PDB file of C-alpha atoms and ligand atoms in Angstrom:
ATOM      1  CA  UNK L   1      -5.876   9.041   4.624  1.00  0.00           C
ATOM      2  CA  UNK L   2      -3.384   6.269   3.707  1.00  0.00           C
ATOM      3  CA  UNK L   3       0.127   7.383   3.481  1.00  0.00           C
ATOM      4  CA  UNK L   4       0.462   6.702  -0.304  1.00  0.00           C
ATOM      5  CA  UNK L   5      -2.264   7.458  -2.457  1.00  0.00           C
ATOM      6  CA  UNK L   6      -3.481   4.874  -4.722  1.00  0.00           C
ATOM      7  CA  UNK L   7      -3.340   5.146  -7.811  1.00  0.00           C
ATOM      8  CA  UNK L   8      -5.016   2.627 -10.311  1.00  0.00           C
ATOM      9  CA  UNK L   9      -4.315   3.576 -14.319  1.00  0.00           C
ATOM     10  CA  UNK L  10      -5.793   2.307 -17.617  1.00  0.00           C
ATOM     11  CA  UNK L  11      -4.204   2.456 -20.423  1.00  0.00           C
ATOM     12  CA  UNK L  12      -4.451   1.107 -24.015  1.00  0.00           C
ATOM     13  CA  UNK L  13      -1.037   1.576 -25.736  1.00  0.00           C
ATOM     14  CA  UNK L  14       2.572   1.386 -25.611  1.00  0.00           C
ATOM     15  CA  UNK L  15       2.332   2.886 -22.013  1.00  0.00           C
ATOM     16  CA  UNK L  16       5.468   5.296 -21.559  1.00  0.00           C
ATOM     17  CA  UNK L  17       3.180   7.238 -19.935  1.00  0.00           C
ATOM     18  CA  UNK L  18       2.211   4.450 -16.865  1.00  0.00           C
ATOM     19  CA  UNK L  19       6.333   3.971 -17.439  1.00  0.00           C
ATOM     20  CA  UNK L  20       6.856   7.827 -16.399  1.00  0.00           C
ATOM     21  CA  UNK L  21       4.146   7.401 -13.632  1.00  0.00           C
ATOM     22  CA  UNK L  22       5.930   3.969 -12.279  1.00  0.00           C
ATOM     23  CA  UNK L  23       9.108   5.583 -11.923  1.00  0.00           C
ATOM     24  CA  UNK L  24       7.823   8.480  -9.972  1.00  0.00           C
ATOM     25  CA  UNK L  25       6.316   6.582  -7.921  1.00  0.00           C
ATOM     26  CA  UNK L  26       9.833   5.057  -6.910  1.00  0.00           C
ATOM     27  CA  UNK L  27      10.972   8.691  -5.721  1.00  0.00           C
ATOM     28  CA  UNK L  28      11.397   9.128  -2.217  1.00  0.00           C
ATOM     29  CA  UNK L  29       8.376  10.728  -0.853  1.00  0.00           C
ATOM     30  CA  UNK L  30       6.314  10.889  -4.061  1.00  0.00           C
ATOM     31  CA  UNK L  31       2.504  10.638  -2.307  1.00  0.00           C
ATOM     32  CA  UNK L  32       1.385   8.049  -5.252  1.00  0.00           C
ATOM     33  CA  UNK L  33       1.902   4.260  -5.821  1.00  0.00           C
ATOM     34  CA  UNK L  34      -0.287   2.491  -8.762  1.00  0.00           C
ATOM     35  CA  UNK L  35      -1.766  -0.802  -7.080  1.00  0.00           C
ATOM     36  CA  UNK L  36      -3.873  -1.726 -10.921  1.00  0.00           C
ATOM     37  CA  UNK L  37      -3.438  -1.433 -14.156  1.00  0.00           C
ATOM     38  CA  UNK L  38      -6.579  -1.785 -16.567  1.00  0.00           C
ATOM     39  CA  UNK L  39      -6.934  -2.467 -20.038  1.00  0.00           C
ATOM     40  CA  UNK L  40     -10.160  -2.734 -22.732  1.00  0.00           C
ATOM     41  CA  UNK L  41      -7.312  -4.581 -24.734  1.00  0.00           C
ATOM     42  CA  UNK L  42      -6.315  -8.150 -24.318  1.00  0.00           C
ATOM     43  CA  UNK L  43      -2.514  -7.507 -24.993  1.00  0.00           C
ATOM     44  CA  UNK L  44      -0.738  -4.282 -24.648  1.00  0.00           C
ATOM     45  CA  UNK L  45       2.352  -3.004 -24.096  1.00  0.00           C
ATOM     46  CA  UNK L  46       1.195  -1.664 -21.065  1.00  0.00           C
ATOM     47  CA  UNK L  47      -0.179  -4.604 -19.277  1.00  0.00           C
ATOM     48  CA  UNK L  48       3.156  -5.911 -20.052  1.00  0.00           C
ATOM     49  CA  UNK L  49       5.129  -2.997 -18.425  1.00  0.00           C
ATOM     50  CA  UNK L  50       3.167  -3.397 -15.306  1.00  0.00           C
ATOM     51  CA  UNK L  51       3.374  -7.147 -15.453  1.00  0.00           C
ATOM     52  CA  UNK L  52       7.102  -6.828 -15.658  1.00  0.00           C
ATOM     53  CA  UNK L  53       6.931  -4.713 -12.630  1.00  0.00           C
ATOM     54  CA  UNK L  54       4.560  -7.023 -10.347  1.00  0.00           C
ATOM     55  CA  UNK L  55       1.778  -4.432 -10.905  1.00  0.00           C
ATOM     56  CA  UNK L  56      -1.911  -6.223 -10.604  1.00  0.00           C
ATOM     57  CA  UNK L  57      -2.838  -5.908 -14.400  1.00  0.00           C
ATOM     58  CA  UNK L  58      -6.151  -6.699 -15.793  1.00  0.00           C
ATOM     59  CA  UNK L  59      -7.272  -6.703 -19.101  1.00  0.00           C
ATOM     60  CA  UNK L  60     -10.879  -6.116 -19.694  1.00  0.00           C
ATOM     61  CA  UNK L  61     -12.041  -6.774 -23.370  1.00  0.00           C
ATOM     62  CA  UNK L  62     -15.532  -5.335 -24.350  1.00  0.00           C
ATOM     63  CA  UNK L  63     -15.908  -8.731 -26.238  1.00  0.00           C
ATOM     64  CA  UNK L  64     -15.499 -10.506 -22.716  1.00  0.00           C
ATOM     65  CA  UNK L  65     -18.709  -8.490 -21.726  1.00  0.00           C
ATOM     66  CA  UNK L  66     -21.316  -9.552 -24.280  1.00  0.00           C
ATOM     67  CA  UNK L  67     -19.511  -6.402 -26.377  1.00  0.00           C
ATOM     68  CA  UNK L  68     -21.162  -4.223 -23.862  1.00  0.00           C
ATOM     69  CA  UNK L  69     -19.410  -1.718 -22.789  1.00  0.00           C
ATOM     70  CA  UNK L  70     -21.259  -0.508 -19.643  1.00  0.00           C
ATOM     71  CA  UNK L  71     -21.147  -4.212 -18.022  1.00  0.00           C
ATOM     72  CA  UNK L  72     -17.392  -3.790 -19.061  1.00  0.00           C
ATOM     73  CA  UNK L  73     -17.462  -0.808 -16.844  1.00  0.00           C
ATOM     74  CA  UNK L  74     -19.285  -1.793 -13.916  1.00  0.00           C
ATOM     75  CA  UNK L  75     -16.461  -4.649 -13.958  1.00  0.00           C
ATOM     76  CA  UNK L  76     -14.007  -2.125 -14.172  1.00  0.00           C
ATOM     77  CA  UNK L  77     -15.445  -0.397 -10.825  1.00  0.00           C
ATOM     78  CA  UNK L  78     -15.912  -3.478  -9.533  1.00  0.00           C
ATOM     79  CA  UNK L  79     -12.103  -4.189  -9.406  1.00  0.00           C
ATOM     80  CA  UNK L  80     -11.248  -0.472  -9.190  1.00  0.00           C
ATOM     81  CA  UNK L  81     -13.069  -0.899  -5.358  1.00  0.00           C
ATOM     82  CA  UNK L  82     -11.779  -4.215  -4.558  1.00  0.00           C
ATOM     83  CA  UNK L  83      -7.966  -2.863  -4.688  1.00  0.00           C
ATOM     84  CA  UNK L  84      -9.222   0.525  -2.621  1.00  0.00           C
ATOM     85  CA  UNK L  85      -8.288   2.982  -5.500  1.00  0.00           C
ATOM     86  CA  UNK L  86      -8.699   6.478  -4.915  1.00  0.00           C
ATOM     87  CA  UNK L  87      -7.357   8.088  -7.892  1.00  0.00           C
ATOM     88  CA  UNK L  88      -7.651   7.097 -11.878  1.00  0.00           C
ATOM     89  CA  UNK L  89      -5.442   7.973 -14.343  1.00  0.00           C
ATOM     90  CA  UNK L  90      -6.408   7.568 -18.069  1.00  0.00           C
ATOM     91  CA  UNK L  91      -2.667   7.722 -19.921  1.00  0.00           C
ATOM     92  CA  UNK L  92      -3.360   6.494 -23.336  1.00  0.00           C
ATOM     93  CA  UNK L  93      -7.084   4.876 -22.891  1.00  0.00           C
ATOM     94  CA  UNK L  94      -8.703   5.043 -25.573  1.00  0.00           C
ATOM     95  CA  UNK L  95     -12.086   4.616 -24.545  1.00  0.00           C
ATOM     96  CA  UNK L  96     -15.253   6.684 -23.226  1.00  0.00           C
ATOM     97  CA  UNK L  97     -15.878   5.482 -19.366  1.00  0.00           C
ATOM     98  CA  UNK L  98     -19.419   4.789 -18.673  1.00  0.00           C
ATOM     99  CA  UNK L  99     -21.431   7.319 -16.309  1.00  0.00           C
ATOM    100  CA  UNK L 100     -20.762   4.758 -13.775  1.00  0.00           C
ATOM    101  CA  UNK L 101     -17.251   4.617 -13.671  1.00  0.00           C
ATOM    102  CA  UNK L 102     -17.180   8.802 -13.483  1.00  0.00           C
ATOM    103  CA  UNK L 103     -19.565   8.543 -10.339  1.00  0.00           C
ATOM    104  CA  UNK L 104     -17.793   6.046  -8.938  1.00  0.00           C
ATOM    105  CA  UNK L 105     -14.557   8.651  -9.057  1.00  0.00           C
ATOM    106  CA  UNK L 106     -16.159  11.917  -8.637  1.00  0.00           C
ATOM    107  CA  UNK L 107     -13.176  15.120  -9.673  1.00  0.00           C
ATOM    108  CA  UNK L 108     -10.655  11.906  -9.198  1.00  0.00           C
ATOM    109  CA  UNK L 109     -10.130  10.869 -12.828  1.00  0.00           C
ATOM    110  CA  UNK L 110      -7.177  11.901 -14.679  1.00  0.00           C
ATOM    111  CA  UNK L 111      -6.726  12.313 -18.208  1.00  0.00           C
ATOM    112  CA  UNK L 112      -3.647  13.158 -20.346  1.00  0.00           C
ATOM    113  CA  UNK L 113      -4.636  14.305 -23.595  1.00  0.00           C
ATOM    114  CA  UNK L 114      -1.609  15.491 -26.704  1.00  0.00           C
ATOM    115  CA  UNK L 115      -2.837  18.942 -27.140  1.00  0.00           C
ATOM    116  CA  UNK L 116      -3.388  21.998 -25.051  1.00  0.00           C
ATOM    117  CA  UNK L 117      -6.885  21.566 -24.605  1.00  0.00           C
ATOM    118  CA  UNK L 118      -9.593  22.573 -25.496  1.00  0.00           C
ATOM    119  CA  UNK L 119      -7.912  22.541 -29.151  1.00  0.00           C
ATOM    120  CA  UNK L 120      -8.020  19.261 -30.723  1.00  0.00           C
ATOM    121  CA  UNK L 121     -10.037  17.391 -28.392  1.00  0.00           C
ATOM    122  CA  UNK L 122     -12.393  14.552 -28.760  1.00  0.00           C
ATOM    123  CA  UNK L 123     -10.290  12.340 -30.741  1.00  0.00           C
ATOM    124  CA  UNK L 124      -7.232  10.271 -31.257  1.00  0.00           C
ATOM    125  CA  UNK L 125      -5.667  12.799 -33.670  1.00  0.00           C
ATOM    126  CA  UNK L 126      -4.496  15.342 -32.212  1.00  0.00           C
ATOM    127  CA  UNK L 127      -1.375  15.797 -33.132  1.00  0.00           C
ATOM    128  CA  UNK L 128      -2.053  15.177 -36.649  1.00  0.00           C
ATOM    129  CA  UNK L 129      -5.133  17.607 -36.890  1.00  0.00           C
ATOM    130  CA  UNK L 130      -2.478  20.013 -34.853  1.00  0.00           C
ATOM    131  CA  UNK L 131      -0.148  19.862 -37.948  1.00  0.00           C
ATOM    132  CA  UNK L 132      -2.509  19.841 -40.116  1.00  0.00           C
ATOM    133  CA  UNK L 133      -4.327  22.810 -39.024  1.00  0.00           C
ATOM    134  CA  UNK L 134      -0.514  24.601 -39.024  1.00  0.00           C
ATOM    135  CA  UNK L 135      -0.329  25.779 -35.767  1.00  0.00           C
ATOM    136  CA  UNK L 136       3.036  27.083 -34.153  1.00  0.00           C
ATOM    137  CA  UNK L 137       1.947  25.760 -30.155  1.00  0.00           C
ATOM    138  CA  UNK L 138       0.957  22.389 -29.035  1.00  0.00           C
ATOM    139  CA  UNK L 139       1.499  20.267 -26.379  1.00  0.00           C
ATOM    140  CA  UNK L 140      -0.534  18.640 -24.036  1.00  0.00           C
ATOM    141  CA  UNK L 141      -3.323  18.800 -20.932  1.00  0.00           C
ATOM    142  CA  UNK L 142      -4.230  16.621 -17.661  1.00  0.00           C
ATOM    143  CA  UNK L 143      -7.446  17.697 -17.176  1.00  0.00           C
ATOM    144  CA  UNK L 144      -9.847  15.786 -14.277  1.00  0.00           C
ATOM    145  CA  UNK L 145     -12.741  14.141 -16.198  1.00  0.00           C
ATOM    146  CA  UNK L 146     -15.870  15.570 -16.504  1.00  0.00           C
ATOM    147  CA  UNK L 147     -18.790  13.710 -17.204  1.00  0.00           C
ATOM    148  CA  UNK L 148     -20.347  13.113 -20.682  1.00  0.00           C
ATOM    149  CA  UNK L 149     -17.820  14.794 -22.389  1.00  0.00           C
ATOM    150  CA  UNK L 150     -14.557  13.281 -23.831  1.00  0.00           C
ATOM    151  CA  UNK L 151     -10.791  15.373 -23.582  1.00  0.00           C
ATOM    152  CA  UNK L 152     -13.178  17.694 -21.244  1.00  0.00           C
ATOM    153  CA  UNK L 153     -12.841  18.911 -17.996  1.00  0.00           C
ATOM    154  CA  UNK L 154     -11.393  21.331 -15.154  1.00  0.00           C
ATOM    155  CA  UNK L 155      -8.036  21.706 -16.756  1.00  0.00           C
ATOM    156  CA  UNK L 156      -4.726  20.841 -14.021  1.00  0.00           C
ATOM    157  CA  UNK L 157      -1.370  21.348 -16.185  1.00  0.00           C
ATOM    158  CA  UNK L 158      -0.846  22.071 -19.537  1.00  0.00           C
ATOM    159  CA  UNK L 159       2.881  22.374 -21.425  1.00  0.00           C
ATOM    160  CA  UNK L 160       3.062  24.386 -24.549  1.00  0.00           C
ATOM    161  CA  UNK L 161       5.317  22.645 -27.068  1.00  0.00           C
ATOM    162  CA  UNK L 162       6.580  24.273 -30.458  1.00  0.00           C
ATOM    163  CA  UNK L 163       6.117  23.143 -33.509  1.00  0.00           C
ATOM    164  CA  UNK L 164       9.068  22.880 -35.924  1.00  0.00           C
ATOM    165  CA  UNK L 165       8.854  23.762 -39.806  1.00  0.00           C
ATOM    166  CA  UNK L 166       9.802  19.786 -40.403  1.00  0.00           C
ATOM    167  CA  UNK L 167       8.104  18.377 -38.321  1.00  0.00           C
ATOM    168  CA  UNK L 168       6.037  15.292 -39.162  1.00  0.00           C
ATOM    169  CA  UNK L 169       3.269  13.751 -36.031  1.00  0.00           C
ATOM    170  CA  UNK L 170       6.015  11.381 -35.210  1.00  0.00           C
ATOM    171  CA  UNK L 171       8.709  14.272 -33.930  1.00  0.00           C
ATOM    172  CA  UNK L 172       6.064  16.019 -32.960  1.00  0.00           C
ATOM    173  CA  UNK L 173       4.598  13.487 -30.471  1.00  0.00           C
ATOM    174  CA  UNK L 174       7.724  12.413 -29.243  1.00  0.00           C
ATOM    175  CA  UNK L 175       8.528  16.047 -27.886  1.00  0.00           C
ATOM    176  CA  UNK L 176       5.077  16.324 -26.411  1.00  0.00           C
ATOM    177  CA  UNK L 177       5.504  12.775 -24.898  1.00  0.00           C
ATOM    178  CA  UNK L 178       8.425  14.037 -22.777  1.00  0.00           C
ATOM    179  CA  UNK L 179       6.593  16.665 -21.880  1.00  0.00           C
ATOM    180  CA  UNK L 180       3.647  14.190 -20.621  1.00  0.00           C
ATOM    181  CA  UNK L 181       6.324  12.316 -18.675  1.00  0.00           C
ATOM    182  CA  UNK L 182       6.851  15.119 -16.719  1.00  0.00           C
ATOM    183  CA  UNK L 183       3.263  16.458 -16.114  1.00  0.00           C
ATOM    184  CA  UNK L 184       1.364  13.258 -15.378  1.00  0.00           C
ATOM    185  CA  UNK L 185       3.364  12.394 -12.609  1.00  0.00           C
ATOM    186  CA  UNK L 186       2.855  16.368 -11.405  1.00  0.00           C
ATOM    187  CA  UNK L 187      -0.780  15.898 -11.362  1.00  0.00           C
ATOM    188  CA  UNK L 188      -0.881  13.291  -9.773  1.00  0.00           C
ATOM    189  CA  UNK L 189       1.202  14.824  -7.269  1.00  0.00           C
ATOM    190  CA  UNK L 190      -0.718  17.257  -6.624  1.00  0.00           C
ATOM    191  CA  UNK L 191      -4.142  15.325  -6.467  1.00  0.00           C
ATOM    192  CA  UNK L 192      -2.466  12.768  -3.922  1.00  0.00           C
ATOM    193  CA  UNK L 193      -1.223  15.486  -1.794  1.00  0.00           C
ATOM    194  CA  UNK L 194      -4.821  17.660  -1.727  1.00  0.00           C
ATOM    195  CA  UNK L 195      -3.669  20.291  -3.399  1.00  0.00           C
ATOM    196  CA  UNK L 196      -6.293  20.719  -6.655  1.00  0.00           C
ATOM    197  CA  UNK L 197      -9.256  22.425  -5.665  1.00  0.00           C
ATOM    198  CA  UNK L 198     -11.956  22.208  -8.192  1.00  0.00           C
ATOM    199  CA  UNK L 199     -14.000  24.915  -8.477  1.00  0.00           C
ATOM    200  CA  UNK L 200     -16.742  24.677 -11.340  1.00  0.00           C
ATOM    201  CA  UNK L 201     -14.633  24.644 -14.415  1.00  0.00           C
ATOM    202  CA  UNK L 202     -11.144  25.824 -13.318  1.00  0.00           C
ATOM    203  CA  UNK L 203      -8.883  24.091 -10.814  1.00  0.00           C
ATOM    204  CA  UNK L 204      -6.817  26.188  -8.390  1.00  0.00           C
ATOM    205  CA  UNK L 205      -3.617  24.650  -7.299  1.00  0.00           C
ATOM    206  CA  UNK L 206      -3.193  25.334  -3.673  1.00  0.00           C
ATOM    207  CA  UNK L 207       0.315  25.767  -2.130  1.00  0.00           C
ATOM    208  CA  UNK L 208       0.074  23.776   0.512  1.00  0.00           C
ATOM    209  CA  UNK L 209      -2.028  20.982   0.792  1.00  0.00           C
ATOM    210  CA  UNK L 210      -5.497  19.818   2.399  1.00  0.00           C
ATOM    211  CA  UNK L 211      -6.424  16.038   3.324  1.00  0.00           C
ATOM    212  CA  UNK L 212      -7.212  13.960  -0.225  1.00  0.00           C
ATOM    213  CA  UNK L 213     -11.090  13.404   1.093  1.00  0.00           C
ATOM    214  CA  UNK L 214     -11.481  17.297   0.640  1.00  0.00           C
ATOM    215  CA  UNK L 215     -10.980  17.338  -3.237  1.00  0.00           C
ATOM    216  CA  UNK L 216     -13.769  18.127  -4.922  1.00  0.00           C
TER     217      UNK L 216
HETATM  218  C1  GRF E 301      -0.388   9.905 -25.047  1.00  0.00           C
HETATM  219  O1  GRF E 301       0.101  10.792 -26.004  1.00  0.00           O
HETATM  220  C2  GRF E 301      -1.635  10.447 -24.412  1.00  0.00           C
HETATM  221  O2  GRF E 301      -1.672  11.829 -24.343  1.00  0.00           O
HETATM  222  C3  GRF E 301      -2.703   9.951 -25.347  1.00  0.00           C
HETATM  223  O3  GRF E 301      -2.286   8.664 -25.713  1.00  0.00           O
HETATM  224  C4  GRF E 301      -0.876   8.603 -25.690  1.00  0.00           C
HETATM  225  C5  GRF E 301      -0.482   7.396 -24.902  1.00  0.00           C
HETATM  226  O4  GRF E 301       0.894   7.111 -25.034  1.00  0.00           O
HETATM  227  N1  GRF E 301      -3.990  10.005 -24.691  1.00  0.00           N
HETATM  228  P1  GRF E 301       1.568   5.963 -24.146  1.00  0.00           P
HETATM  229  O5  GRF E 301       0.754   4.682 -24.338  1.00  0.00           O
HETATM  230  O6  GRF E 301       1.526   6.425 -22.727  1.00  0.00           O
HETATM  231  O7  GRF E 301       2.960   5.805 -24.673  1.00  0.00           O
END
């Protein structure tokens, strides 16, 4: 086991949450450094935050890969090996990984997802459907990723988040964006130091923790 974990994340938006996860990662003694940064989009502000930081970055386009998404994939793992990752975090990617990219990373893919799962899954509006549908508690999940399924998997850490009478999705994601800050770095925490144990679909957090090559 190296002595820092590492950690590669894709991302394809604005990236505050790979901004949370970089500045954790400048903590003394936080377990986790991110070593590659992926995109499926050409330009993002997240390639650009980890540029600006002298973070690898790679943007992978589908339309690079004969708009196939699977050979998009298999590049993905393909660079995902060559820079010795041994955790993935999805903050903010807005695509489906291929069955080879969730083999690749068996119970080590993260996801953060704007809702407490499993409401409002399986899509990119969550926090509008949340208003929509009028409920009082949101807020948001880091699940590990299970395969075939999208916003699915053993859940980590949730945070509950109320919803205010005026609240439109903009206030409302920006309060359950802090609350990501906070978590994603958690969770990956935990997963660097050994302490998730998967078991079927629930993950116990263990006080203390276990070498990384035991999870899952
Ligand atoms: C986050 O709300 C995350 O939960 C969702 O996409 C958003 C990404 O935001 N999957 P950012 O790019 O990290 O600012």
């Amino acid at each position: 086991m190296s002595a820092s974990c590492r950690v590669a994340v894709l991302a394809s938006g604005a990236g505050s949450n790979l901004s949370a996860v970089l500045d954790a990662c400048e903590l003394p003694d936080f377990p986790a450094e991110v070593v590659l940064v992926i995109s499926n989009r050409r330009r993002c502000g997240a390639l650009d935050i980890a540029r600006a930081r002298d973070i690898d970055a790679l943007a992978l386009p589908v339309a690079d890969h004969g708009d196939d998404a699977v050979a998009r994939d298999h590049a993905m793992v393909r660079a995902l090996r060559a820079a010795h990752v041994e955790l993935v975090v999805c903050a903010g990617y807005d695509r489906v990984l291929s069955d080879e990219v969730l083999a690749a990373f068996p119970n080590a893919i993260l996801n953060i997802h704007p809702s407490l799962l499993p409401a409002f899954g399986g899509g990119m509006r969550a926090v509008e459907d949340a208003l929509a549908t009028g409920v009082k508690i949101s807020g948001c999940t880091v699940h590990l990723l299970a395969a075939g399924a999208v916003d699915a998997g053993p859940i980590v850490l949730q945070a509950a988040v109320e919803v205010h009478d005026d609240d439109d999705a903009d206030s409302l994601r920006r309060r359950i964006h802090e609350q990501e800050w906070r978590l994603l770095p958690e969770a990956i925490a935990l997963w660097a130091t050994g302490r998730l144990l998967p078991t079927g679909s629930r993950v116990r957090i263990l006080r203390r923790g276990r070498l990384r090559e035991g999870v899952g």
